[in-house]
Amino acid sequence: MAEEEELVSVEYEIFGRVQGVFFRKYTQAEGKRLGLVGWVLNTEQGTVRGQLQGPGSKVKEMQDWLRNKGSPKSKITKAEFSNEKEIESLEHSDFRINKQKKV
């Protein structure tokens, strides 16, 4: 029987032209496609922040997407990832878009 992949949680902040270009919608769709859970929101500083959780390999794939692809009209200049850690279980049930802007 195959060993279960470890679950990972990581927070992110994406810089560049990432607001007003459907970045949150595409991030949510890509996260769901990869089977991840978490959240994404716009900040008052013009960035996008969020959290990813899921199997380590899928989280890495999503980090690459956030770093290099994003939504079709976005222009990513920097992607920061923090608080990466292994977790026992998922803390979210889906991948959601938070509407409130975070300071």
C-alpha positions as protocol buffer text, in pm:
chain_id: "A"
residue {
  index: 1
  type: MET
  ca { x: 0 y: 0 z: 0 }
}
residue {
  index: 2
  type: ALA
  ca { x: 133 y: 343 z: -95 }
}
residue {
  index: 3
  type: GLU
  ca { x: 236 y: 580 z: 179 }
}
residue {
  index: 4
  type: GLU
  ca { x: 18 y: 889 z: 220 }
}
residue {
  index: 5
  type: GLU
  ca { x: 183 y: 1214 z: 118 }
}
residue {
  index: 6
  type: GLU
  ca { x: 243 y: 1461 z: 401 }
}
residue {
  index: 7
  type: LEU
  ca { x: 4 y: 1755 z: 428 }
}
residue {
  index: 8
  type: VAL
  ca { x: 159 y: 2099 z: 407 }
}
residue {
  index: 9
  type: SER
  ca { x: 34 y: 2448 z: 491 }
}
residue {
  index: 10
  type: VAL
  ca { x: 192 y: 2766 z: 352 }
}
residue {
  index: 11
  type: GLU
  ca { x: 97 y: 3133 z: 343 }
}
residue {
  index: 12
  type: TYR
  ca { x: 168 y: 3353 z: 40 }
}
residue {
  index: 13
  type: GLU
  ca { x: 170 y: 3711 z: -81 }
}
residue {
  index: 14
  type: ILE
  ca { x: 187 y: 3796 z: -451 }
}
residue {
  index: 15
  type: PHE
  ca { x: 310 y: 4134 z: -578 }
}
residue {
  index: 16
  type: GLY
  ca { x: 268 y: 4307 z: -915 }
}
residue {
  index: 17
  type: ARG
  ca { x: -43 y: 4371 z: -1122 }
}
residue {
  index: 18
  type: VAL
  ca { x: -259 y: 4118 z: -938 }
}
residue {
  index: 19
  type: GLN
  ca { x: -575 y: 4314 z: -857 }
}
residue {
  index: 20
  type: GLY
  ca { x: -847 y: 4388 z: -1111 }
}
residue {
  index: 21
  type: VAL
  ca { x: -724 y: 4102 z: -1333 }
}
residue {
  index: 22
  type: PHE
  ca { x: -931 y: 3813 z: -1187 }
}
residue {
  index: 23
  type: PHE
  ca { x: -627 y: 3685 z: -997 }
}
residue {
  index: 24
  type: ARG
  ca { x: -832 y: 3562 z: -699 }
}
residue {
  index: 25
  type: LYS
  ca { x: -1078 y: 3377 z: -926 }
}
residue {
  index: 26
  type: TYR
  ca { x: -799 y: 3203 z: -1117 }
}
residue {
  index: 27
  type: THR
  ca { x: -614 y: 3123 z: -794 }
}
residue {
  index: 28
  type: GLN
  ca { x: -925 y: 2963 z: -649 }
}
residue {
  index: 29
  type: ALA
  ca { x: -984 y: 2762 z: -968 }
}
residue {
  index: 30
  type: GLU
  ca { x: -623 y: 2639 z: -984 }
}
residue {
  index: 31
  type: GLY
  ca { x: -625 y: 2550 z: -613 }
}
residue {
  index: 32
  type: LYS
  ca { x: -944 y: 2349 z: -656 }
}
residue {
  index: 33
  type: ARG
  ca { x: -807 y: 2181 z: -970 }
}
residue {
  index: 34
  type: LEU
  ca { x: -507 y: 2065 z: -766 }
}
residue {
  index: 35
  type: GLY
  ca { x: -727 y: 1946 z: -479 }
}
residue {
  index: 36
  type: LEU
  ca { x: -600 y: 2210 z: -236 }
}
residue {
  index: 37
  type: VAL
  ca { x: -790 y: 2405 z: 29 }
}
residue {
  index: 38
  type: GLY
  ca { x: -729 y: 2752 z: 163 }
}
residue {
  index: 39
  type: TRP
  ca { x: -817 y: 3110 z: 86 }
}
residue {
  index: 40
  type: VAL
  ca { x: -717 y: 3414 z: -121 }
}
residue {
  index: 41
  type: LEU
  ca { x: -784 y: 3786 z: -76 }
}
residue {
  index: 42
  type: ASN
  ca { x: -684 y: 4131 z: -200 }
}
residue {
  index: 43
  type: THR
  ca { x: -492 y: 4358 z: 36 }
}
residue {
  index: 44
  type: GLU
  ca { x: -511 y: 4735 z: 70 }
}
residue {
  index: 45
  type: GLN
  ca { x: -146 y: 4745 z: -44 }
}
residue {
  index: 46
  type: GLY
  ca { x: -241 y: 4612 z: -387 }
}
residue {
  index: 47
  type: THR
  ca { x: -112 y: 4259 z: -329 }
}
residue {
  index: 48
  type: VAL
  ca { x: -291 y: 3926 z: -303 }
}
residue {
  index: 49
  type: ARG
  ca { x: -246 y: 3713 z: 9 }
}
residue {
  index: 50
  type: GLY
  ca { x: -367 y: 3372 z: 109 }
}
residue {
  index: 51
  type: GLN
  ca { x: -301 y: 3027 z: 246 }
}
residue {
  index: 52
  type: LEU
  ca { x: -266 y: 2688 z: 75 }
}
residue {
  index: 53
  type: GLN
  ca { x: -306 y: 2346 z: 234 }
}
residue {
  index: 54
  type: GLY
  ca { x: -283 y: 2000 z: 87 }
}
residue {
  index: 55
  type: PRO
  ca { x: -37 y: 1731 z: -24 }
}
residue {
  index: 56
  type: GLY
  ca { x: 317 y: 1867 z: -41 }
}
residue {
  index: 57
  type: SER
  ca { x: 366 y: 1802 z: -413 }
}
residue {
  index: 58
  type: LYS
  ca { x: 41 y: 1980 z: -502 }
}
residue {
  index: 59
  type: VAL
  ca { x: 128 y: 2276 z: -277 }
}
residue {
  index: 60
  type: LYS
  ca { x: 465 y: 2303 z: -458 }
}
residue {
  index: 61
  type: GLU
  ca { x: 284 y: 2294 z: -793 }
}
residue {
  index: 62
  type: MET
  ca { x: 54 y: 2575 z: -678 }
}
residue {
  index: 63
  type: GLN
  ca { x: 349 y: 2778 z: -551 }
}
residue {
  index: 64
  type: ASP
  ca { x: 504 y: 2751 z: -897 }
}
residue {
  index: 65
  type: TRP
  ca { x: 174 y: 2864 z: -1054 }
}
residue {
  index: 66
  type: LEU
  ca { x: 154 y: 3163 z: -816 }
}
residue {
  index: 67
  type: ARG
  ca { x: 519 y: 3253 z: -884 }
}
residue {
  index: 68
  type: ASN
  ca { x: 515 y: 3219 z: -1263 }
}
residue {
  index: 69
  type: LYS
  ca { x: 167 y: 3209 z: -1414 }
}
residue {
  index: 70
  type: GLY
  ca { x: -130 y: 3363 z: -1232 }
}
residue {
  index: 71
  type: SER
  ca { x: -430 y: 3494 z: -1422 }
}
residue {
  index: 72
  type: PRO
  ca { x: -393 y: 3572 z: -1794 }
}
residue {
  index: 73
  type: LYS
  ca { x: -378 y: 3952 z: -1746 }
}
residue {
  index: 74
  type: SER
  ca { x: -170 y: 3955 z: -1427 }
}
residue {
  index: 75
  type: LYS
  ca { x: 195 y: 4057 z: -1412 }
}
residue {
  index: 76
  type: ILE
  ca { x: 365 y: 3894 z: -1115 }
}
residue {
  index: 77
  type: THR
  ca { x: 678 y: 4073 z: -995 }
}
residue {
  index: 78
  type: LYS
  ca { x: 736 y: 3882 z: -671 }
}
residue {
  index: 79
  type: ALA
  ca { x: 591 y: 3589 z: -477 }
}
residue {
  index: 80
  type: GLU
  ca { x: 667 y: 3542 z: -108 }
}
residue {
  index: 81
  type: PHE
  ca { x: 590 y: 3224 z: 83 }
}
residue {
  index: 82
  type: SER
  ca { x: 603 y: 3197 z: 462 }
}
residue {
  index: 83
  type: ASN
  ca { x: 509 y: 2979 z: 758 }
}
residue {
  index: 84
  type: GLU
  ca { x: 546 y: 2658 z: 560 }
}
residue {
  index: 85
  type: LYS
  ca { x: 485 y: 2361 z: 788 }
}
residue {
  index: 86
  type: GLU
  ca { x: 359 y: 2006 z: 796 }
}
residue {
  index: 87
  type: ILE
  ca { x: 9 y: 1967 z: 936 }
}
residue {
  index: 88
  type: GLU
  ca { x: -183 y: 1670 z: 1073 }
}
residue {
  index: 89
  type: SER
  ca { x: -511 y: 1757 z: 900 }
}
residue {
  index: 90
  type: LEU
  ca { x: -658 y: 2024 z: 674 }
}
residue {
  index: 91
  type: GLU
  ca { x: -783 y: 2336 z: 851 }
}
residue {
  index: 92
  type: HIS
  ca { x: -1018 y: 2439 z: 567 }
}
residue {
  index: 93
  type: SER
  ca { x: -1292 y: 2249 z: 383 }
}
residue {
  index: 94
  type: ASP
  ca { x: -1261 y: 2428 z: 49 }
}
residue {
  index: 95
  type: PHE
  ca { x: -1072 y: 2699 z: -139 }
}
residue {
  index: 96
  type: ARG
  ca { x: -1249 y: 3029 z: -93 }
}
residue {
  index: 97
  type: ILE
  ca { x: -1218 y: 3390 z: -202 }
}
residue {
  index: 98
  type: ASN
  ca { x: -1232 y: 3629 z: 92 }
}
residue {
  index: 99
  type: LYS
  ca { x: -1404 y: 3952 z: -6 }
}
residue {
  index: 100
  type: GLN
  ca { x: -1270 y: 4171 z: 274 }
}
residue {
  index: 101
  type: LYS
  ca { x: -942 y: 4346 z: 207 }
}
residue {
  index: 102
  type: LYS
  ca { x: -678 y: 4276 z: 464 }
}
residue {
  index: 103
  type: VAL
  ca { x: -447 y: 4550 z: 589 }
}
